CSV table of C-alpha atoms and ligand atoms in Angstrom, one decimal:
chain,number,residue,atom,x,y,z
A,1,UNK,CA,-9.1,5.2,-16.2
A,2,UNK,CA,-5.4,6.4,-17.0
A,3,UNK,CA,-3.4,9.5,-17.3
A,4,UNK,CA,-3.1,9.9,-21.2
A,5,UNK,CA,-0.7,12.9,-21.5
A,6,UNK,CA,2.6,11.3,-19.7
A,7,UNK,CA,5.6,9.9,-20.6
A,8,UNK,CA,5.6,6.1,-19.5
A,9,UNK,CA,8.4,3.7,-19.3
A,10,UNK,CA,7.8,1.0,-22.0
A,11,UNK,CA,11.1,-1.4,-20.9
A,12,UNK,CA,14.5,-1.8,-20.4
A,13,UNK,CA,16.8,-0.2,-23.3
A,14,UNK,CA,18.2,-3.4,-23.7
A,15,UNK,CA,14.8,-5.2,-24.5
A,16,UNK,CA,14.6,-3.5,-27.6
A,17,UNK,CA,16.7,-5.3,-30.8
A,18,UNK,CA,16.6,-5.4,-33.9
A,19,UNK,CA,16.1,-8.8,-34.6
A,20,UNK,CA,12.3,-9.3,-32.5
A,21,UNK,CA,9.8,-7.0,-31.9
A,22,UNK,CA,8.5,-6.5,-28.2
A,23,UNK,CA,4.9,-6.4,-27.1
A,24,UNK,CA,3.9,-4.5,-24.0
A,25,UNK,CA,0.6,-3.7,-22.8
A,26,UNK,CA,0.6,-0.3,-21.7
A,27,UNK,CA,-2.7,1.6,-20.2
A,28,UNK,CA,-4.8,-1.4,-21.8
A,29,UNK,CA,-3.1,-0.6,-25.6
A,30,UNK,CA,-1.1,-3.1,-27.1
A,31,UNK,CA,1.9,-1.9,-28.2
A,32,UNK,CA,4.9,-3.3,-30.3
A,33,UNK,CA,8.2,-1.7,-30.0
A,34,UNK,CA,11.7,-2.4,-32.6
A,35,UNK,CA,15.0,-0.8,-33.1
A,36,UNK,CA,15.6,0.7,-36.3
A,37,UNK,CA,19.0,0.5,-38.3
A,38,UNK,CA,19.6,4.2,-37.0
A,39,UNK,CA,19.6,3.0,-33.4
A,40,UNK,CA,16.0,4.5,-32.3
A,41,UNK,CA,13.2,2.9,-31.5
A,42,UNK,CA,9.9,2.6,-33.0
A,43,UNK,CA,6.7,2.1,-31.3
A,44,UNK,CA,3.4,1.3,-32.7
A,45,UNK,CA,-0.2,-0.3,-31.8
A,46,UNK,CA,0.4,-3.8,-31.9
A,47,UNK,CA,-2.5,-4.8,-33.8
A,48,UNK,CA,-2.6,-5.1,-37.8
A,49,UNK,CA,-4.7,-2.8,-39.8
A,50,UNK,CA,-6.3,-5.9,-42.1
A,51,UNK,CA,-7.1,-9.1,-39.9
A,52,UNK,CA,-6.1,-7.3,-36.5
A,53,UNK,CA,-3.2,-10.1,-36.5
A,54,UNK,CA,-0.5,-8.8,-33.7
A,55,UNK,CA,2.3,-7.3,-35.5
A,56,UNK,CA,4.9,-8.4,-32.7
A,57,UNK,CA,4.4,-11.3,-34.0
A,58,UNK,CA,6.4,-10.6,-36.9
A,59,UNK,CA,9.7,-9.5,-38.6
A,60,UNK,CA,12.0,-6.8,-38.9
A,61,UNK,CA,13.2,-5.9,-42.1
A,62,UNK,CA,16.5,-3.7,-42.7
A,63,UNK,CA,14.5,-1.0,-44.0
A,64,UNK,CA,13.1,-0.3,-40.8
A,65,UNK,CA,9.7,-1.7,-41.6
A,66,UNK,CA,7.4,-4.5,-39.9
A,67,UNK,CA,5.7,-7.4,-41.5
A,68,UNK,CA,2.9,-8.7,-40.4
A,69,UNK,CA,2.9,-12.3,-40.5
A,70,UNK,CA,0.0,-13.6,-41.8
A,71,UNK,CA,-0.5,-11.9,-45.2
A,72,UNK,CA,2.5,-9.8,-45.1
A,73,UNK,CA,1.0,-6.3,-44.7
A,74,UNK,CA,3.9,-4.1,-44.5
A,75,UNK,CA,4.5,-0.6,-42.3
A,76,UNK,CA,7.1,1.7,-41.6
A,77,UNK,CA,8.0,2.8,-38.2
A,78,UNK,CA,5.4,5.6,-38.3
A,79,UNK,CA,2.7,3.4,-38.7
A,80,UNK,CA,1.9,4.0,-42.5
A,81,UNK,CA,1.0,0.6,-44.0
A,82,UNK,CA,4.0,0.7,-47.3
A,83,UNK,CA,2.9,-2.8,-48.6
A,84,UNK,CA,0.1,-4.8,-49.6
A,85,UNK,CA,0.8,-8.1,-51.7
A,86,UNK,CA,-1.2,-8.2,-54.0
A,87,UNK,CA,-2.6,-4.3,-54.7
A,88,UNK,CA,-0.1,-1.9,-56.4
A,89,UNK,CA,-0.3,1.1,-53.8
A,90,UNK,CA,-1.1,0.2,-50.2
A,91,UNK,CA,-3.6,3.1,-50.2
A,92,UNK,CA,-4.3,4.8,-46.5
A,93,UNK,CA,-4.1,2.4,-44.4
A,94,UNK,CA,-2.3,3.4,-41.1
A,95,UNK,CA,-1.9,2.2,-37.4
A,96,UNK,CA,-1.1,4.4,-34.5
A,97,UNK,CA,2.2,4.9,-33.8
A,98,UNK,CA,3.6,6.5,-30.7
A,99,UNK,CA,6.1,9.3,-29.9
A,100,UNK,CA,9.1,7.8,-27.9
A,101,UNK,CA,12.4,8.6,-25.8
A,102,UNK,CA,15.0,6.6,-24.5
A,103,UNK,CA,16.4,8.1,-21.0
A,104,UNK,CA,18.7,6.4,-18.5
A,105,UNK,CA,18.8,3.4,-19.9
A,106,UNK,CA,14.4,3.3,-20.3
A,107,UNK,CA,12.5,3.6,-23.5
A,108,UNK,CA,9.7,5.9,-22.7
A,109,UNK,CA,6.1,6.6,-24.6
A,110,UNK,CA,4.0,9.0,-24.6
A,111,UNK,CA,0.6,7.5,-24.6
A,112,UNK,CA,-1.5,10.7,-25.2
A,113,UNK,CA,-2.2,12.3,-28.3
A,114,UNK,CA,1.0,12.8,-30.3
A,115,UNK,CA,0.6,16.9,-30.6
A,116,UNK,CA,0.8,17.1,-27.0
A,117,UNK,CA,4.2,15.3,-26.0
A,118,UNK,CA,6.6,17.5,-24.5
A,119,UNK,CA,10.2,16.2,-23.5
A,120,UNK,CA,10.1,18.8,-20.5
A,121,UNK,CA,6.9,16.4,-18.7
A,122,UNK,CA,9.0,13.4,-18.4
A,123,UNK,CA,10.5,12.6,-14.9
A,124,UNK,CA,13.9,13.9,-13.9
A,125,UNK,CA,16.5,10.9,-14.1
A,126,UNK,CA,19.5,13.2,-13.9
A,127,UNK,CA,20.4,11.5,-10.5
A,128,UNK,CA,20.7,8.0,-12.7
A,129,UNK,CA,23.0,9.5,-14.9
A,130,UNK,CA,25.9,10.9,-12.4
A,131,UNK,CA,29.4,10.2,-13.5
A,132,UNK,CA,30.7,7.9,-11.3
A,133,UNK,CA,27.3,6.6,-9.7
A,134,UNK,CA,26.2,3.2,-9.8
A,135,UNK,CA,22.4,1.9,-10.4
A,136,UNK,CA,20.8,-1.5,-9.6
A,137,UNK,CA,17.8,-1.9,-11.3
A,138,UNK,CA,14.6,-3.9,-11.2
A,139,UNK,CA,11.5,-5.2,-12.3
A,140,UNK,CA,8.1,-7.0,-11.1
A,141,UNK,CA,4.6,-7.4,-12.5
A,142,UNK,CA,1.8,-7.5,-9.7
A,143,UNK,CA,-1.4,-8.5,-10.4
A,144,UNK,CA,-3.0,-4.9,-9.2
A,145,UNK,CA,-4.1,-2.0,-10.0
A,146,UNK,CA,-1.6,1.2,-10.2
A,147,UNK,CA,-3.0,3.3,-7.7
A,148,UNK,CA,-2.6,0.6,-5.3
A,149,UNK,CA,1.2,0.6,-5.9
A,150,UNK,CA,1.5,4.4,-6.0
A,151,UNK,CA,-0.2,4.6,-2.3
A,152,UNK,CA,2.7,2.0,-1.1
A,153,UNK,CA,5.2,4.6,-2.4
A,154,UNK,CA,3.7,7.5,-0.7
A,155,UNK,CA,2.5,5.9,1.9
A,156,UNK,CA,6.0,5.5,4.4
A,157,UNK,CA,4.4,4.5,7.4
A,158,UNK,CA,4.7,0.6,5.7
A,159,UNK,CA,8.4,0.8,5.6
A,160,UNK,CA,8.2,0.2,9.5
A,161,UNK,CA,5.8,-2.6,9.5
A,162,UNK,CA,5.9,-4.1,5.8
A,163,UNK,CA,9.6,-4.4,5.7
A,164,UNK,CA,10.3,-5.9,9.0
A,165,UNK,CA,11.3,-9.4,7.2
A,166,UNK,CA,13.6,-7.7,4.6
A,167,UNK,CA,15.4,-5.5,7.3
A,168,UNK,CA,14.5,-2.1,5.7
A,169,UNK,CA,12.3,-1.1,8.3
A,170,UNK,CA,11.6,-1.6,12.3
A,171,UNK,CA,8.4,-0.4,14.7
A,172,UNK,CA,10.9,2.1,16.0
A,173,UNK,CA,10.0,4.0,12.6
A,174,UNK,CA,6.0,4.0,13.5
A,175,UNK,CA,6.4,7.8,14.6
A,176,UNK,CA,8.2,10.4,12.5
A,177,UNK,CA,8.4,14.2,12.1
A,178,UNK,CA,6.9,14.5,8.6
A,179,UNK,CA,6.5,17.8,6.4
A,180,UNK,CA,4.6,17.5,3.1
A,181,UNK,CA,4.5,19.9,0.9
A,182,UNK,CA,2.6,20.1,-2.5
A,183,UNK,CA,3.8,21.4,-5.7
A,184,UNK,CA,1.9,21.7,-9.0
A,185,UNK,CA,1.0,18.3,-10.3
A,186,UNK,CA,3.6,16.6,-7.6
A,187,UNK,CA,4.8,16.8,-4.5
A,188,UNK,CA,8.0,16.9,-1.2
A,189,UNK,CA,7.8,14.7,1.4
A,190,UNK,CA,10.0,14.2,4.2
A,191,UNK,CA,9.9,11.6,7.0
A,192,UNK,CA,12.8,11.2,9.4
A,193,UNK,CA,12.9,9.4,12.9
A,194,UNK,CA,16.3,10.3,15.0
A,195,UNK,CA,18.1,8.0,17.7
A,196,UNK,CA,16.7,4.2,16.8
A,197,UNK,CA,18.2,1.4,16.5
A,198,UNK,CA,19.3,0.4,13.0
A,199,UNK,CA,16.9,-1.4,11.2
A,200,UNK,CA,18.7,-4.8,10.4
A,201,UNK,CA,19.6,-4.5,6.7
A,202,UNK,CA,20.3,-0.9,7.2
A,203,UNK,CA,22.5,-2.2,10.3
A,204,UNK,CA,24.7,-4.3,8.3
A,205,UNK,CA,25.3,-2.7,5.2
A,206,UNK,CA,26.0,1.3,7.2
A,207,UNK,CA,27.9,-1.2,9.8
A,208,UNK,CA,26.5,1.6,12.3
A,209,UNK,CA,28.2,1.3,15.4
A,210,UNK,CA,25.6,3.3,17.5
A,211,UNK,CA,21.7,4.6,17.2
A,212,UNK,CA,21.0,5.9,13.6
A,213,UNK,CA,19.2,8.7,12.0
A,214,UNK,CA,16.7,7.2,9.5
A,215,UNK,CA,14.9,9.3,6.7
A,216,UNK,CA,13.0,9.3,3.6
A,217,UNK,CA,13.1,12.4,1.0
A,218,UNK,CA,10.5,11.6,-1.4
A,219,UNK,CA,9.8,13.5,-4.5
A,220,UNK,CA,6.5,12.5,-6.2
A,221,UNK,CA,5.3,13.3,-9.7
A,222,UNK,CA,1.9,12.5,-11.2
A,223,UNK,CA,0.4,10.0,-12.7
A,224,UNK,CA,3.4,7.5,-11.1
A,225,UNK,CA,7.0,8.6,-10.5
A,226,UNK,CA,8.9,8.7,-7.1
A,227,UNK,CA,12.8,9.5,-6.4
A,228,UNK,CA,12.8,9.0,-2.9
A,229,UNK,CA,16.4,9.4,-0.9
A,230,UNK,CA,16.2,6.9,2.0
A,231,UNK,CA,19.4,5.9,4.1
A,232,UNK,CA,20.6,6.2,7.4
A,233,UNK,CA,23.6,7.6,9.2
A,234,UNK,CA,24.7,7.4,12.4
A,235,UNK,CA,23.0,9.9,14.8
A,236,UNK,CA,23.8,13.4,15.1
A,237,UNK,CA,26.5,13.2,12.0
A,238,UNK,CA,23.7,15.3,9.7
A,239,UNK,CA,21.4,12.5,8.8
A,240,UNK,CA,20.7,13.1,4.8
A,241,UNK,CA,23.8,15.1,4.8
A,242,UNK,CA,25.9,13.1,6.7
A,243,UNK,CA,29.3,12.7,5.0
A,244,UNK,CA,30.4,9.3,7.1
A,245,UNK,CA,31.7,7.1,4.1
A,246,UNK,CA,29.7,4.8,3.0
A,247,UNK,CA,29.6,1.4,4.9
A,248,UNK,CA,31.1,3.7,7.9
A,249,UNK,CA,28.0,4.2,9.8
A,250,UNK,CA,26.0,5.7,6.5
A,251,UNK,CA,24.1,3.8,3.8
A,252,UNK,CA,22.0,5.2,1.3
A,253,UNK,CA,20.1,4.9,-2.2
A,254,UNK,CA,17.7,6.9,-4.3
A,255,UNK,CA,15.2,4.3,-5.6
A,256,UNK,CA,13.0,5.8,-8.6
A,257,UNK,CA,10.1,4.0,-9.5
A,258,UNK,CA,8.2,4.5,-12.7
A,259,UNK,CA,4.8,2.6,-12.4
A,260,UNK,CA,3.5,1.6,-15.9
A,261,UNK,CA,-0.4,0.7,-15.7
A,262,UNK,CA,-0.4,-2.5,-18.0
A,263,UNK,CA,-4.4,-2.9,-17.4
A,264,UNK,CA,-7.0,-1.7,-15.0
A,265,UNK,CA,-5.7,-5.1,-12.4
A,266,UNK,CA,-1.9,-5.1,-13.2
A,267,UNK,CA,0.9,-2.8,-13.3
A,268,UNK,CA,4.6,-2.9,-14.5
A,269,UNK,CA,6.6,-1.9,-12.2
A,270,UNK,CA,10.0,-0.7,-13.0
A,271,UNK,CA,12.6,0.9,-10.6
A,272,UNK,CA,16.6,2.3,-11.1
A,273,UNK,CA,18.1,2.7,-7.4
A,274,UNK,CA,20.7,5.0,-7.6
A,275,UNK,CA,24.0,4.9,-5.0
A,276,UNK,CA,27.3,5.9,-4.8
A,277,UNK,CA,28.7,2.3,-3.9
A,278,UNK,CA,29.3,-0.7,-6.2
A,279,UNK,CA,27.0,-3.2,-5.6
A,280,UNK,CA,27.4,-6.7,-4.0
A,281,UNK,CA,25.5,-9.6,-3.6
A,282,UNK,CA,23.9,-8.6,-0.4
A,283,UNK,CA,22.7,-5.1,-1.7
A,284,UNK,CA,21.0,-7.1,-4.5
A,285,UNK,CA,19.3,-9.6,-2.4
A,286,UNK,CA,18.3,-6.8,0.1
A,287,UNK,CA,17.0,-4.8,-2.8
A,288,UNK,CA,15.1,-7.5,-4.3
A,289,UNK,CA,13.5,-8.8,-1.0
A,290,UNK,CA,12.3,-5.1,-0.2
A,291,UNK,CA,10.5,-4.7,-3.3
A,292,UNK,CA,9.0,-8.4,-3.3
A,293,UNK,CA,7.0,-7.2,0.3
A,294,UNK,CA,5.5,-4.4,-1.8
A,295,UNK,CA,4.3,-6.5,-4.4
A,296,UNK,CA,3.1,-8.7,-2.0
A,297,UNK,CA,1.0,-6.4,0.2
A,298,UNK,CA,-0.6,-4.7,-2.9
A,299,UNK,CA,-1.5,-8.2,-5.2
A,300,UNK,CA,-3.1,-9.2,-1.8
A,301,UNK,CA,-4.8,-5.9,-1.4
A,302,UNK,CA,-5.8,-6.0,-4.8
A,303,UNK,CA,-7.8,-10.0,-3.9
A,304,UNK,CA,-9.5,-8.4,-1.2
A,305,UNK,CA,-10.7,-4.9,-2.6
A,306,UNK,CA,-11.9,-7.2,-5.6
A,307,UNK,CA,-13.4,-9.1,-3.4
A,308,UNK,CA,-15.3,-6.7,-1.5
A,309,UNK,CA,-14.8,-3.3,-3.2
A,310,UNK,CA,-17.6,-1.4,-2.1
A,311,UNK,CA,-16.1,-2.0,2.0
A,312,UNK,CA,-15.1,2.2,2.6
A,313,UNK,CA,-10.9,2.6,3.7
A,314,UNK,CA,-10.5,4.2,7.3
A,315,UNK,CA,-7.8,7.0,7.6
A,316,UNK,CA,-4.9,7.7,9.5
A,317,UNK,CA,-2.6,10.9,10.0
A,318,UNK,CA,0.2,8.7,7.8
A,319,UNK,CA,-2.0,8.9,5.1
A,320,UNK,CA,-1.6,12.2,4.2
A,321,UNK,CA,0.8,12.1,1.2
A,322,UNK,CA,-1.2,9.1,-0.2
A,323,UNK,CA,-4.0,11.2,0.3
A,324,UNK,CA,-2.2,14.0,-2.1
A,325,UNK,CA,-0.9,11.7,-4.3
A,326,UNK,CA,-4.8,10.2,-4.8
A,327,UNK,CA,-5.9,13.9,-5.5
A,328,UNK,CA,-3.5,14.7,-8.2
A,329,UNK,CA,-4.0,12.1,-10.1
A,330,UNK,CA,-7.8,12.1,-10.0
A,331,UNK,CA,-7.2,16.0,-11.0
A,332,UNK,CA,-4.6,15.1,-14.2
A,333,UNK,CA,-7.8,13.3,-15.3
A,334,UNK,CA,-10.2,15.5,-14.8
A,335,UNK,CA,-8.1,18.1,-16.9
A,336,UNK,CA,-7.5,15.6,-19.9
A,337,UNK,CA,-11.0,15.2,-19.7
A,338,UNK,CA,-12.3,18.6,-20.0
A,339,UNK,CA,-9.5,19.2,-23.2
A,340,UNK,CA,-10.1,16.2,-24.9
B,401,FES,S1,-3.8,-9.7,-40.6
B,401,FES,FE1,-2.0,-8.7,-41.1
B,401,FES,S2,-1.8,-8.9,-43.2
B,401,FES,FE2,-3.6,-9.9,-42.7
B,402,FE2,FE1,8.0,-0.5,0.4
């Protein structure tokens, strides 16, 4: 089951033309999304109202309208059908069509009922859009389900184990003054171990000359949306508010993630890192290894809970946040359920 009443990222800005429709699965609804001659984006069920033919499988026209390709059915981009070869009116016919918004460089849906989108529920992206900021972005599809991805994000105990190989994490990370505190359908949580040694990839791109603070301010938002601000800085120059320059014993990002469920045993996961700094080769390779040990712990996760799913899941103090996180989400849908 999904969280209906959310904005979800659909794809990249830039995936969305003119000239070919996209398909996206999307919380087990097939969707097709195209840009119209006026620069927005239209979004509706993939799936034609005569033959069930998918539409993204079709054309464009420059009237902002989508042709089926196999007998040429014809809608607009709110999902009224405006053509039928062959019959003088098109009639009623009609396919869904859902509301969308395009923020920091993401097209976003709403995938609940269209008289319940409100532009104030999507996820804060202002830190994306700073003058002068700089964002690398990225993109995997695991083969697992969406919770399993959002426990990884607020579970932070796996940066210290998990991202050993990648040099994002070290053991010295396995204890941690944490605080965690709920609010609404969300929640604040703070990790932060003093005085280690600087985990490798941390090492070289701070160039810390001495023991570093290390921290992780995460900001959750249900169903699926993180902003976490992770870095380190040398010890006792403030930690998150350290103002050492950048590659002078502090380095820092604010990864966002924005899960997309694409079906009950895979997931889209997109994420925008935020930073001050221009990026370089080795930022992109570090970023990119990071999030390919995430994606493998949870597709392997994923093979072993299908394989045994009824096995219960011990739990550990760490847990807590993942524990929240689990309890919003199963509340979001207990709401939508009792309104529907
Ligand atoms: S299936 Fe689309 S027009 Fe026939
Ligand atoms: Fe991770």
């Amino acid at each position: 089951m999904f969280v209906k009443n959310s904005w979800y990222v659909a794809g990249w800005s830039d995936e969305v033309g003119q000239q070919k429709p996209l398909a996206r699965i999307m919380l087990g609804e097939h969707v097709v999304l195209f840009r119209k001659t006026d620069g927005s984006v239209a979004a509706l069920e993939d799936r034609c109202a005569h033959r069930r033919m998918p539409l993204s499988l079709g054309r464009i026209t420059d009237k902002d309208t989508l042709i089926c390709p196999y007998h040429g059915l014809t809608y607009n981009s709110s999902g009224k059908c405006v053509h039928v070869p062959g019959q003088d009116a098109p009639g009623e016919i009609r396919i869904r069509s859902y509301p969308v918004e395009e923020r920091a460089g993401m097209v976003w849906l709403w995938m609940g009922p269209p008289n319940k989108a409100e532009i104030d529920k999507m996820f804060d992206c202002s830190w994306l859009e700073r003058p002068g900021w700089h964002t690398t972005r990225l993109y995997r599809h695991a083969k697992a389900n969406y919770l399993l991805l959002n426990d990884n994000l607020a579970d932070l105990l796996h940066v210290a184990y998990l991202h050993i190989p990648s040099g994002g994490g070290s053991e010295d990370m396995g204890s941690a003054e944490m605080d965690l505190k709920i609010q609404g359908d969300g929640f604040h949580f703070e990790r932060k171990t003093n005085d280690i040694p600087a985990p490798a990839g941390y090492g070289r791109l701070s160039n810390a000359q001495q023991n570093i603070d290390r921290w992780h301010l995460l900001d959750y938002q249900g169903p699926s949306f993180y902003r976490v601000h992770t870095g380190v800085a040398e010890i006792g120059s403030g930690g998150p508010d350290s103002d050492l320059p950048v590659g002078f014993g502090r380095w820092d990002i604010l990864p966002h993630h924005f899960i997309t469920p694409e079906t009950e045993d895979t997931v889209h996961y997109f994420q925008v890192v935020g930073h001050e700094w221009v990026p370089t080769s080795d930022s992109w390779t570090f970023l990119n290894n990071v999030i390919d040990e995430d994606v493998w712990a949870i597709e392997h996760q994923q093979t072993a809970l299908c394989a045994e799913p009824d096995i219960p899941m011990q739990t550990i103090p760490s847990d807590g946040p993942l524990r929240a996180m689990r309890g919003i989400v199963e509340n979001m849908l207990a709401v939508e359920t009792q309104t529907q």
